[in-house]
Short mmCIF file of C-alpha atoms in Angstrom, two decimals:
data_model
loop_
_atom_site.label_atom_id
_atom_site.label_comp_id
_atom_site.label_asym_id
_atom_site.label_seq_id
_atom_site.Cartn_x
_atom_site.Cartn_y
_atom_site.Cartn_z
CA MET A 1 9.01 31.48 -5.93
CA GLU A 2 5.58 32.78 -5.18
CA LEU A 3 2.51 30.57 -5.60
CA ASN A 4 -0.89 31.93 -6.60
CA PRO A 5 -3.88 30.87 -4.42
CA ALA A 6 -4.93 28.11 -6.83
CA GLN A 7 -1.44 26.62 -6.91
CA SER A 8 -1.03 27.00 -3.18
CA GLY A 9 -4.31 25.20 -2.56
CA LYS A 10 -3.13 22.17 -4.51
CA VAL A 11 0.26 21.54 -2.91
CA ASN A 12 1.09 19.92 0.40
CA ALA A 13 3.10 21.78 3.01
CA ALA A 14 6.36 20.08 2.09
CA LEU A 15 6.14 21.00 -1.59
CA ARG A 16 5.02 24.53 -0.70
CA GLY A 17 8.18 24.84 1.36
CA VAL A 18 10.37 23.52 -1.46
CA LEU A 19 8.85 25.89 -4.02
CA ALA A 20 9.06 28.90 -1.70
CA SER A 21 12.83 28.52 -1.48
CA THR A 22 13.48 27.69 -5.13
CA THR A 23 14.53 29.77 -8.12
CA PRO A 24 12.50 29.43 -11.37
CA ASN A 25 15.05 27.28 -13.19
CA GLN A 26 16.00 25.08 -10.29
CA GLN A 27 15.18 21.39 -10.79
CA VAL A 28 12.37 20.12 -8.59
CA ARG A 29 11.00 16.61 -8.22
CA ALA A 30 7.39 16.14 -7.15
CA VAL A 31 4.42 13.82 -7.35
CA LEU A 32 1.33 15.14 -9.13
CA VAL A 33 -2.05 13.54 -8.63
CA VAL A 34 -4.20 13.92 -11.71
CA ARG A 35 -7.82 13.42 -12.59
CA PRO A 36 -9.51 13.77 -16.00
CA SER A 37 -11.64 16.87 -16.40
CA GLY A 38 -14.57 17.72 -18.67
CA GLN A 39 -16.10 15.11 -20.96
CA THR A 40 -14.60 11.73 -20.20
CA VAL A 41 -15.19 8.18 -21.26
CA PRO A 42 -17.78 6.59 -18.95
CA ASP A 43 -16.62 3.95 -16.51
CA PRO A 44 -16.70 0.48 -18.03
CA PRO A 45 -18.86 -2.12 -16.25
CA PRO A 46 -16.90 -3.63 -13.33
CA LEU A 47 -15.48 -7.08 -13.98
CA ASP A 48 -16.52 -9.90 -11.66
CA PRO A 49 -13.77 -12.31 -10.57
CA ALA A 50 -16.38 -15.09 -10.49
CA ASP A 51 -16.61 -14.85 -14.31
CA PHE A 52 -12.97 -15.84 -14.79
CA LEU A 53 -11.10 -19.13 -14.72
CA ASP A 54 -8.93 -17.91 -11.84
CA ARG A 55 -7.83 -14.76 -10.04
CA VAL A 56 -4.85 -14.19 -12.34
CA ALA A 57 -7.08 -14.22 -15.42
CA PHE A 58 -9.39 -11.73 -13.69
CA ARG A 59 -6.49 -9.44 -12.87
CA GLU A 60 -5.16 -9.63 -16.44
CA ALA A 61 -8.54 -8.46 -17.73
CA VAL A 62 -8.80 -5.67 -15.13
CA ILE A 63 -5.28 -4.46 -15.89
CA ALA A 64 -5.98 -4.31 -19.65
CA GLN A 65 -9.24 -2.46 -19.00
CA GLN A 66 -7.69 0.07 -16.62
CA LYS A 67 -4.63 0.72 -18.80
CA GLN A 68 -6.89 1.49 -21.76
CA LEU A 69 -8.94 3.81 -19.60
CA THR A 70 -5.86 5.64 -18.33
CA GLU A 71 -4.53 6.20 -21.84
CA THR A 72 -7.88 7.48 -23.10
CA ARG A 73 -8.55 9.77 -20.15
CA LEU A 74 -5.10 10.98 -19.20
CA GLY A 75 -2.84 10.34 -22.19
CA PRO A 76 -3.19 13.94 -23.51
CA LEU A 77 -2.34 15.36 -20.06
CA PHE A 78 0.80 13.23 -19.80
CA ARG A 79 1.89 14.54 -23.20
CA THR A 80 1.26 18.12 -22.03
CA LEU A 81 3.41 17.54 -18.94
CA ALA A 82 6.14 16.16 -21.18
CA GLN A 83 5.92 19.29 -23.37
CA PHE A 84 6.42 21.33 -20.19
CA GLY A 85 9.77 19.56 -19.80
CA LEU A 86 8.67 17.76 -16.65
CA HIS A 87 9.52 14.20 -17.79
CA PRO A 88 6.41 12.53 -16.32
CA ARG A 89 6.76 8.93 -15.19
CA GLY A 90 4.01 6.56 -14.09
CA GLY A 91 0.37 7.48 -14.33
CA GLU A 92 -1.43 4.13 -14.14
CA LEU A 93 -2.69 4.93 -10.65
CA GLY A 94 -3.53 8.56 -11.39
CA ALA A 95 -0.26 9.98 -10.10
CA VAL A 96 2.88 10.96 -11.96
CA VAL A 97 6.37 11.69 -10.78
CA VAL A 98 7.65 14.83 -12.49
CA GLU A 99 11.05 16.46 -12.51
CA GLY A 100 11.96 19.73 -14.12
CA PRO A 101 12.30 23.51 -13.66
CA ALA A 102 10.28 24.88 -10.74
CA GLN A 103 8.52 27.41 -12.95
CA GLN A 104 7.27 24.60 -15.19
CA LEU A 105 6.00 22.71 -12.18
CA LEU A 106 4.07 25.82 -11.17
CA ALA A 107 2.62 26.01 -14.68
CA ALA A 108 1.52 22.39 -14.38
CA LEU A 109 -0.23 23.18 -11.11
CA ASN A 110 -2.43 25.60 -13.03
CA LEU A 111 -3.84 22.73 -15.13
CA GLU A 112 -7.37 21.74 -14.16
CA GLU A 113 -6.48 18.05 -14.35
CA VAL A 114 -3.71 18.40 -11.75
CA ILE A 115 -5.49 18.21 -8.41
CA ARG A 116 -2.60 17.77 -5.97
CA GLY A 117 1.14 18.25 -5.78
CA MET A 118 3.28 16.51 -3.19
CA ALA A 119 6.98 16.74 -2.40
CA ASP A 120 8.89 13.54 -3.06
CA ALA A 121 9.20 13.07 0.68
CA GLN A 122 10.63 10.25 2.74
CA VAL A 123 8.38 7.35 3.74
CA GLU A 124 9.18 5.00 6.63
CA PRO A 125 7.70 1.95 8.27
CA PRO A 126 5.98 2.64 11.57
CA SER A 127 8.78 1.97 14.07
CA PRO A 128 8.39 -1.53 15.49
CA ARG A 129 9.60 -2.20 19.00
CA ARG A 130 11.71 -5.16 19.86
CA GLN A 131 10.78 -6.53 23.27
CA MET B 1 -6.88 -23.46 4.38
CA THR B 2 -3.19 -22.58 4.09
CA GLY B 3 -3.12 -19.88 1.41
CA THR B 4 -2.24 -22.19 -1.49
CA GLY B 5 -2.51 -20.44 -4.85
CA VAL B 6 -2.57 -16.94 -3.37
CA THR B 7 0.26 -14.47 -4.04
CA VAL B 8 1.06 -11.65 -1.65
CA ALA B 9 3.45 -8.77 -2.32
CA VAL B 10 5.30 -7.69 0.81
CA PHE B 11 6.14 -3.96 0.51
CA ASP B 12 8.89 -3.68 3.02
CA THR B 13 12.64 -3.79 3.66
CA GLY B 14 13.27 -7.11 1.90
CA ILE B 15 12.96 -10.71 3.07
CA ALA B 16 15.77 -12.93 4.33
CA ALA B 17 14.49 -15.84 2.28
CA GLY B 18 17.16 -18.21 3.58
CA HIS B 19 15.46 -18.40 6.98
CA ARG B 20 14.03 -21.83 7.64
CA GLU B 21 10.53 -20.34 7.91
CA PHE B 22 10.60 -19.77 4.14
CA GLN B 23 12.03 -23.16 3.11
CA ARG B 24 9.59 -25.60 1.54
CA LYS B 25 9.91 -29.37 1.39
CA TYR B 26 8.41 -29.71 -2.09
CA ASN B 27 9.50 -26.39 -3.60
CA THR B 28 13.19 -25.63 -3.96
CA LYS B 29 12.44 -21.93 -4.50
CA GLY B 30 10.80 -21.71 -1.09
CA ALA B 31 7.97 -19.39 -0.14
CA VAL B 32 9.53 -16.30 -1.70
CA SER B 33 9.02 -16.70 -5.44
CA ALA B 34 10.68 -13.48 -6.57
CA ALA B 35 12.21 -10.27 -5.29
CA TYR B 36 12.27 -6.78 -6.74
CA LYS B 37 13.77 -3.39 -6.04
CA PHE B 38 12.48 -0.21 -7.60
CA ASP B 39 14.37 2.18 -9.85
CA THR B 40 12.48 5.43 -10.40
CA ALA B 41 15.12 6.71 -12.84
CA VAL B 42 14.00 4.14 -15.42
CA TRP B 43 10.58 3.65 -13.80
CA GLN B 44 10.95 -0.10 -13.52
CA ALA B 45 10.79 -2.88 -10.98
CA VAL B 46 14.19 -4.55 -11.21
CA PRO B 47 14.72 -8.21 -10.20
CA ASN B 48 16.63 -8.33 -6.94
CA ALA B 49 18.66 -11.12 -5.36
CA VAL B 50 16.21 -13.19 -3.34
CA GLY B 51 17.16 -13.31 0.30
CA GLN B 52 18.21 -9.77 1.20
CA ASP B 53 16.90 -7.82 4.15
CA THR B 54 19.24 -5.20 5.56
CA PHE B 55 16.79 -3.97 8.15
CA GLY B 56 14.87 -6.95 9.55
CA HIS B 57 11.38 -5.50 9.40
CA GLY B 58 10.35 -7.18 6.17
CA THR B 59 11.49 -10.62 7.27
CA HIS B 60 9.49 -10.40 10.50
CA VAL B 61 6.42 -9.27 8.56
CA ALA B 62 6.79 -11.93 5.84
CA GLY B 63 7.16 -14.65 8.47
CA LEU B 64 3.77 -13.76 9.89
CA ILE B 65 2.12 -14.09 6.49
CA ALA B 66 3.71 -17.27 5.15
CA GLY B 67 6.33 -18.59 7.57
CA ALA B 68 6.13 -22.38 7.83
CA THR B 69 5.38 -22.27 11.57
CA THR B 70 4.86 -18.55 12.23
CA GLY B 71 2.64 -17.72 9.26
CA VAL B 72 -1.14 -17.49 9.08
CA ALA B 73 -1.07 -18.70 5.45
CA PRO B 74 2.03 -20.93 5.32
CA ASP B 75 1.44 -22.05 1.72
CA ALA B 76 0.86 -18.60 0.28
CA THR B 77 3.44 -17.37 -2.21
CA LEU B 78 5.37 -14.22 -1.33
CA ILE B 79 6.86 -11.65 -3.64
CA ASP B 80 9.52 -9.57 -1.94
CA ALA B 81 8.90 -5.95 -2.98
CA ALA B 82 11.89 -4.29 -1.31
CA VAL B 83 10.60 -0.76 -1.56
CA MET B 84 12.44 0.35 1.61
CA PRO B 85 15.79 -1.45 1.31
CA ASN B 86 17.32 0.39 4.27
CA GLY B 87 14.18 1.13 6.21
CA ARG B 88 13.13 4.18 4.23
CA CYS B 89 12.26 5.31 0.74
CA GLN B 90 10.94 8.27 -1.18
CA LEU B 91 7.29 8.72 -2.06
CA SER B 92 8.19 8.19 -5.73
CA ASP B 93 9.65 4.74 -4.89
CA LEU B 94 6.39 3.79 -3.19
CA LEU B 95 4.37 5.07 -6.13
CA LEU B 96 6.41 3.02 -8.61
CA ALA B 97 6.04 -0.08 -6.44
CA LEU B 98 2.28 0.41 -6.14
CA GLU B 99 1.99 0.84 -9.89
CA TRP B 100 4.07 -2.29 -10.48
CA ALA B 101 1.86 -4.30 -8.10
CA ALA B 102 -1.32 -2.97 -9.68
CA THR B 103 -0.17 -4.10 -13.12
CA THR B 104 1.29 -7.49 -12.11
CA PRO B 105 -1.51 -10.07 -12.57
CA ALA B 106 -0.13 -12.62 -10.09
CA ILE B 107 -0.38 -10.24 -7.12
CA GLN B 108 -3.68 -10.39 -5.27
CA ILE B 109 -2.85 -8.81 -1.92
CA LEU B 110 -0.41 -6.10 -0.83
CA ASN B 111 0.92 -5.96 2.71
CA LEU B 112 1.98 -2.42 3.50
CA SER B 113 3.60 -1.46 6.75
CA VAL B 114 4.68 1.98 5.60
CA GLY B 115 3.27 5.42 5.94
CA ILE B 116 3.41 9.18 6.00
CA ALA B 117 2.36 10.74 9.32
CA GLY B 118 -1.09 12.34 9.19
CA TYR B 119 -3.62 12.38 6.37
CA GLU B 120 -2.22 12.98 2.87
CA PRO B 121 -5.16 13.39 0.46
CA GLY B 122 -3.11 12.91 -2.70
CA LEU B 123 -2.24 9.29 -2.05
CA GLU B 124 -5.88 8.41 -1.43
CA GLU B 125 -6.60 8.81 -5.15
CA VAL B 126 -3.76 6.36 -5.81
CA CYS B 127 -5.13 3.77 -3.39
CA ASP B 128 -8.62 4.15 -4.86
CA ARG B 129 -7.13 3.27 -8.25
CA LEU B 130 -5.30 0.32 -6.72
CA GLU B 131 -8.66 -1.03 -5.62
CA ALA B 132 -9.97 -0.54 -9.17
CA PHE B 133 -7.10 -2.77 -10.37
CA GLY B 134 -8.44 -5.57 -8.13
CA VAL B 135 -5.71 -5.60 -5.48
CA LEU B 136 -6.46 -5.67 -1.75
CA ALA B 137 -4.14 -3.38 0.21
CA VAL B 138 -3.80 -4.31 3.88
CA VAL B 139 -2.11 -1.39 5.65
CA ALA B 140 -0.81 -0.63 9.14
CA VAL B 141 -2.56 2.36 10.73
CA GLY B 142 0.66 3.38 12.49
CA ASN B 143 2.27 3.31 15.93
CA ALA B 144 1.65 6.88 17.05
CA GLY B 145 -1.28 6.11 19.38
CA ARG B 146 -4.73 7.56 19.87
CA ASN B 147 -5.91 10.24 17.41
CA ARG B 148 -2.84 9.78 15.25
CA THR B 149 -2.77 7.87 12.00
CA GLY B 150 -0.65 7.60 8.88
CA SER B 151 -1.40 7.50 5.17
CA PRO B 152 -2.21 5.20 3.43
CA GLY B 153 -3.32 3.37 6.60
CA ASN B 154 -6.07 5.95 7.12
CA TYR B 155 -7.73 5.63 3.70
CA ARG B 156 -11.17 4.17 3.05
CA SER B 157 -10.09 2.02 0.10
CA VAL B 158 -7.55 -0.01 2.10
CA LEU B 159 -8.05 -2.40 4.99
CA SER B 160 -6.64 -0.47 7.94
CA VAL B 161 -5.11 -2.51 10.77
CA GLY B 162 -4.36 -1.67 14.39
CA ALA B 163 -2.84 -3.78 17.17
CA SER B 164 -4.32 -5.74 20.06
CA SER B 165 -2.60 -7.51 22.95
CA ARG B 166 -2.76 -11.02 24.37
CA GLN B 167 -4.84 -9.57 27.24
CA ASN B 168 -7.40 -8.35 24.67
CA ARG B 169 -6.50 -4.70 25.12
CA ILE B 170 -5.52 -2.06 22.61
CA PRO B 171 -1.93 -1.06 23.34
CA ALA B 172 -1.28 2.66 23.75
CA PHE B 173 0.95 2.79 20.66
CA SER B 174 -1.73 1.52 18.25
CA GLY B 175 -2.90 4.36 16.03
CA SER B 176 -6.53 5.34 15.63
CA GLY B 177 -8.57 8.33 14.57
CA GLU B 178 -11.72 9.74 13.05
CA LEU B 179 -11.43 11.48 9.71
CA MET B 180 -13.79 13.67 7.71
CA VAL B 181 -13.18 13.26 3.98
CA ASP B 182 -15.58 14.33 1.20
CA HIS B 183 -18.24 15.00 3.85
CA HIS B 184 -17.95 11.43 5.13
CA LEU B 185 -16.98 10.71 8.71
CA TYR B 186 -15.21 7.41 9.25
CA GLY B 187 -12.83 5.83 11.71
CA VAL B 188 -9.64 3.82 11.46
CA PRO B 189 -8.46 1.18 12.02
CA ASP B 190 -11.06 -1.13 10.44
CA VAL B 191 -9.87 -4.08 12.53
CA VAL B 192 -7.16 -5.06 14.97
CA ALA B 193 -4.93 -8.14 15.23
CA PRO B 194 -2.24 -9.32 17.66
CA GLY B 195 0.55 -6.73 17.68
CA VAL B 196 2.27 -7.08 21.06
CA GLY B 197 5.07 -9.56 21.64
CA VAL B 198 4.49 -11.23 18.28
CA PHE B 199 7.12 -13.87 17.51
CA SER B 200 8.42 -14.18 13.99
CA CYS B 201 11.64 -14.77 12.13
CA VAL B 202 14.41 -12.19 11.77
CA PRO B 203 17.55 -12.10 9.60
CA GLY B 204 20.72 -13.64 10.96
CA ALA B 205 20.97 -17.33 11.69
CA VAL B 206 18.38 -19.47 9.91
CA ASP B 207 16.59 -20.19 13.17
CA THR B 208 16.46 -16.73 14.79
CA TYR B 209 13.15 -15.45 16.13
CA GLU B 210 12.18 -12.32 18.08
CA PRO B 211 9.03 -10.91 19.64
CA TRP B 212 8.20 -7.48 18.22
CA ASP B 213 5.44 -4.96 18.92
CA GLY B 214 3.70 -2.85 16.31
CA THR B 215 0.82 -2.42 13.92
CA SER B 216 3.37 -3.65 11.36
CA MET B 217 3.12 -7.03 13.11
CA ALA B 218 -0.69 -6.99 13.23
CA THR B 219 -1.04 -6.16 9.54
CA PRO B 220 0.51 -9.37 8.11
CA ILE B 221 -1.77 -11.44 10.32
CA VAL B 222 -4.75 -9.83 8.59
CA THR B 223 -3.04 -10.25 5.22
CA GLY B 224 -2.64 -13.97 5.97
CA LEU B 225 -6.35 -14.25 6.81
CA ALA B 226 -7.23 -12.50 3.54
CA ALA B 227 -5.09 -15.09 1.72
CA LEU B 228 -7.04 -17.92 3.38
CA HIS B 229 -10.32 -16.37 2.23
CA LEU B 230 -9.03 -15.97 -1.32
CA GLN B 231 -7.99 -19.61 -1.40
CA ARG B 232 -11.42 -20.69 -0.23
CA ASP B 233 -13.31 -18.34 -2.55
CA PRO B 234 -11.19 -17.21 -5.53
CA GLY B 235 -14.24 -15.59 -7.11
CA ILE B 236 -14.93 -13.24 -4.22
CA ARG B 237 -15.13 -9.53 -5.05
CA LEU B 238 -12.66 -7.27 -3.29
CA ALA B 239 -15.36 -5.31 -1.48
CA ASP B 240 -16.90 -8.56 -0.23
CA LEU B 241 -13.53 -9.82 0.95
CA LYS B 242 -13.00 -6.66 3.00
CA GLU B 243 -16.53 -6.89 4.34
CA LYS B 244 -16.02 -10.54 5.31
CA LEU B 245 -12.87 -9.72 7.30
CA ILE B 246 -14.68 -6.85 9.05
CA GLU B 247 -17.90 -8.79 9.72
CA ASP B 248 -16.06 -11.74 11.24
CA ALA B 249 -14.07 -9.56 13.64
CA VAL B 250 -14.92 -9.89 17.33
CA ASP B 251 -15.60 -6.81 19.42
CA ILE B 252 -13.49 -6.27 22.53
CA PRO B 253 -16.17 -5.18 25.01
CA THR B 254 -13.77 -3.30 27.27
CA GLU B 255 -12.35 -1.14 24.47
CA GLU B 256 -13.86 1.81 22.61
CA ASP B 257 -14.89 1.22 18.98
CA ALA B 258 -12.77 4.21 18.05
CA ARG B 259 -9.66 2.30 19.14
CA GLN B 260 -10.46 -1.17 17.79
CA GLY B 261 -12.65 -0.57 14.72
CA PHE B 262 -14.81 -3.67 14.31
CA GLY B 263 -12.61 -5.72 16.63
CA VAL B 264 -10.09 -8.55 16.53
CA VAL B 265 -9.95 -10.47 13.26
CA ARG B 266 -10.66 -14.19 13.09
CA PHE B 267 -11.15 -16.79 10.34
CA VAL B 268 -14.70 -18.12 10.11
#
């Protein structure tokens, strides 16, 4: 499949390679990094761990705050990706794993909120050396 | 300070929790409180049998964080996040594991000895968000040597760790580099820690130890130090914790800053 310049500028080399050798209906799995665009809810004031009974209580409050923020800012985008048939998973950290027809992935790359596409590549530990 | 009350997630190949380094006299569960594997099909962290490491890497790393005699923070609690059960995983597995850690209140520090060669901008957004969730990620810069780094070990929002030797030198394998991102020039690693001939536990018999080299070995030493700081000052902000670890590091006068960052870590 052929990528337009905007799509090509968003994908890493590995995903570009996958898409170049794929037919429109072939299933592709990728990671999309997303960011809210346009008018968004302002950042809430940062929470201070010193204001909480312990670190766990602080983290519980931060998690609740960030989850709410994600839903408000990115919930509509996740629903759009689902309507594209891309079965988005994740999202709390601003990245979703999607899987679906290659042509739908290309359509998703046209969305302003999608800022990066990465192939679901292999990750390894840096090779340690036994003495 | 021994790391009491601090929980660290070890993102690695699993932990052989039966090793004597992880046994505790007053805690039948030992140092490893729980273990998880990651299923991207259902997008869930799934409880795993505690005590599995098919590769060895994770056990060595975990021993340096909270091993009874090998660990920097021997009373810290470990969660075994077996994201690379056979020494490798997909990016989606890592993403799920990061999301799970970000949304698990007990986890305060992540030890990550994994990476993608080079600079991958997409994952930097993810690690920035991890910081927003209040989790410190301590990450190996990689073993590819000068002017070569891996992501996420080359991101600004993590604490990037390289290796030093007993002779106070930077070994040739320790990664380092300067990066220009968003018009900001910065260098990695932030700090270095012992990463040559580092003894820790390995799977097999309960009393097996080996000396390994790598930034993977230096990283848990820094993670252990971070745990000591969190025990001493549970109210410390994440940015201040990173700054404290960097400020306390000692410069190696015979090595370039580009190779050692701010120097060898120490606990002050």
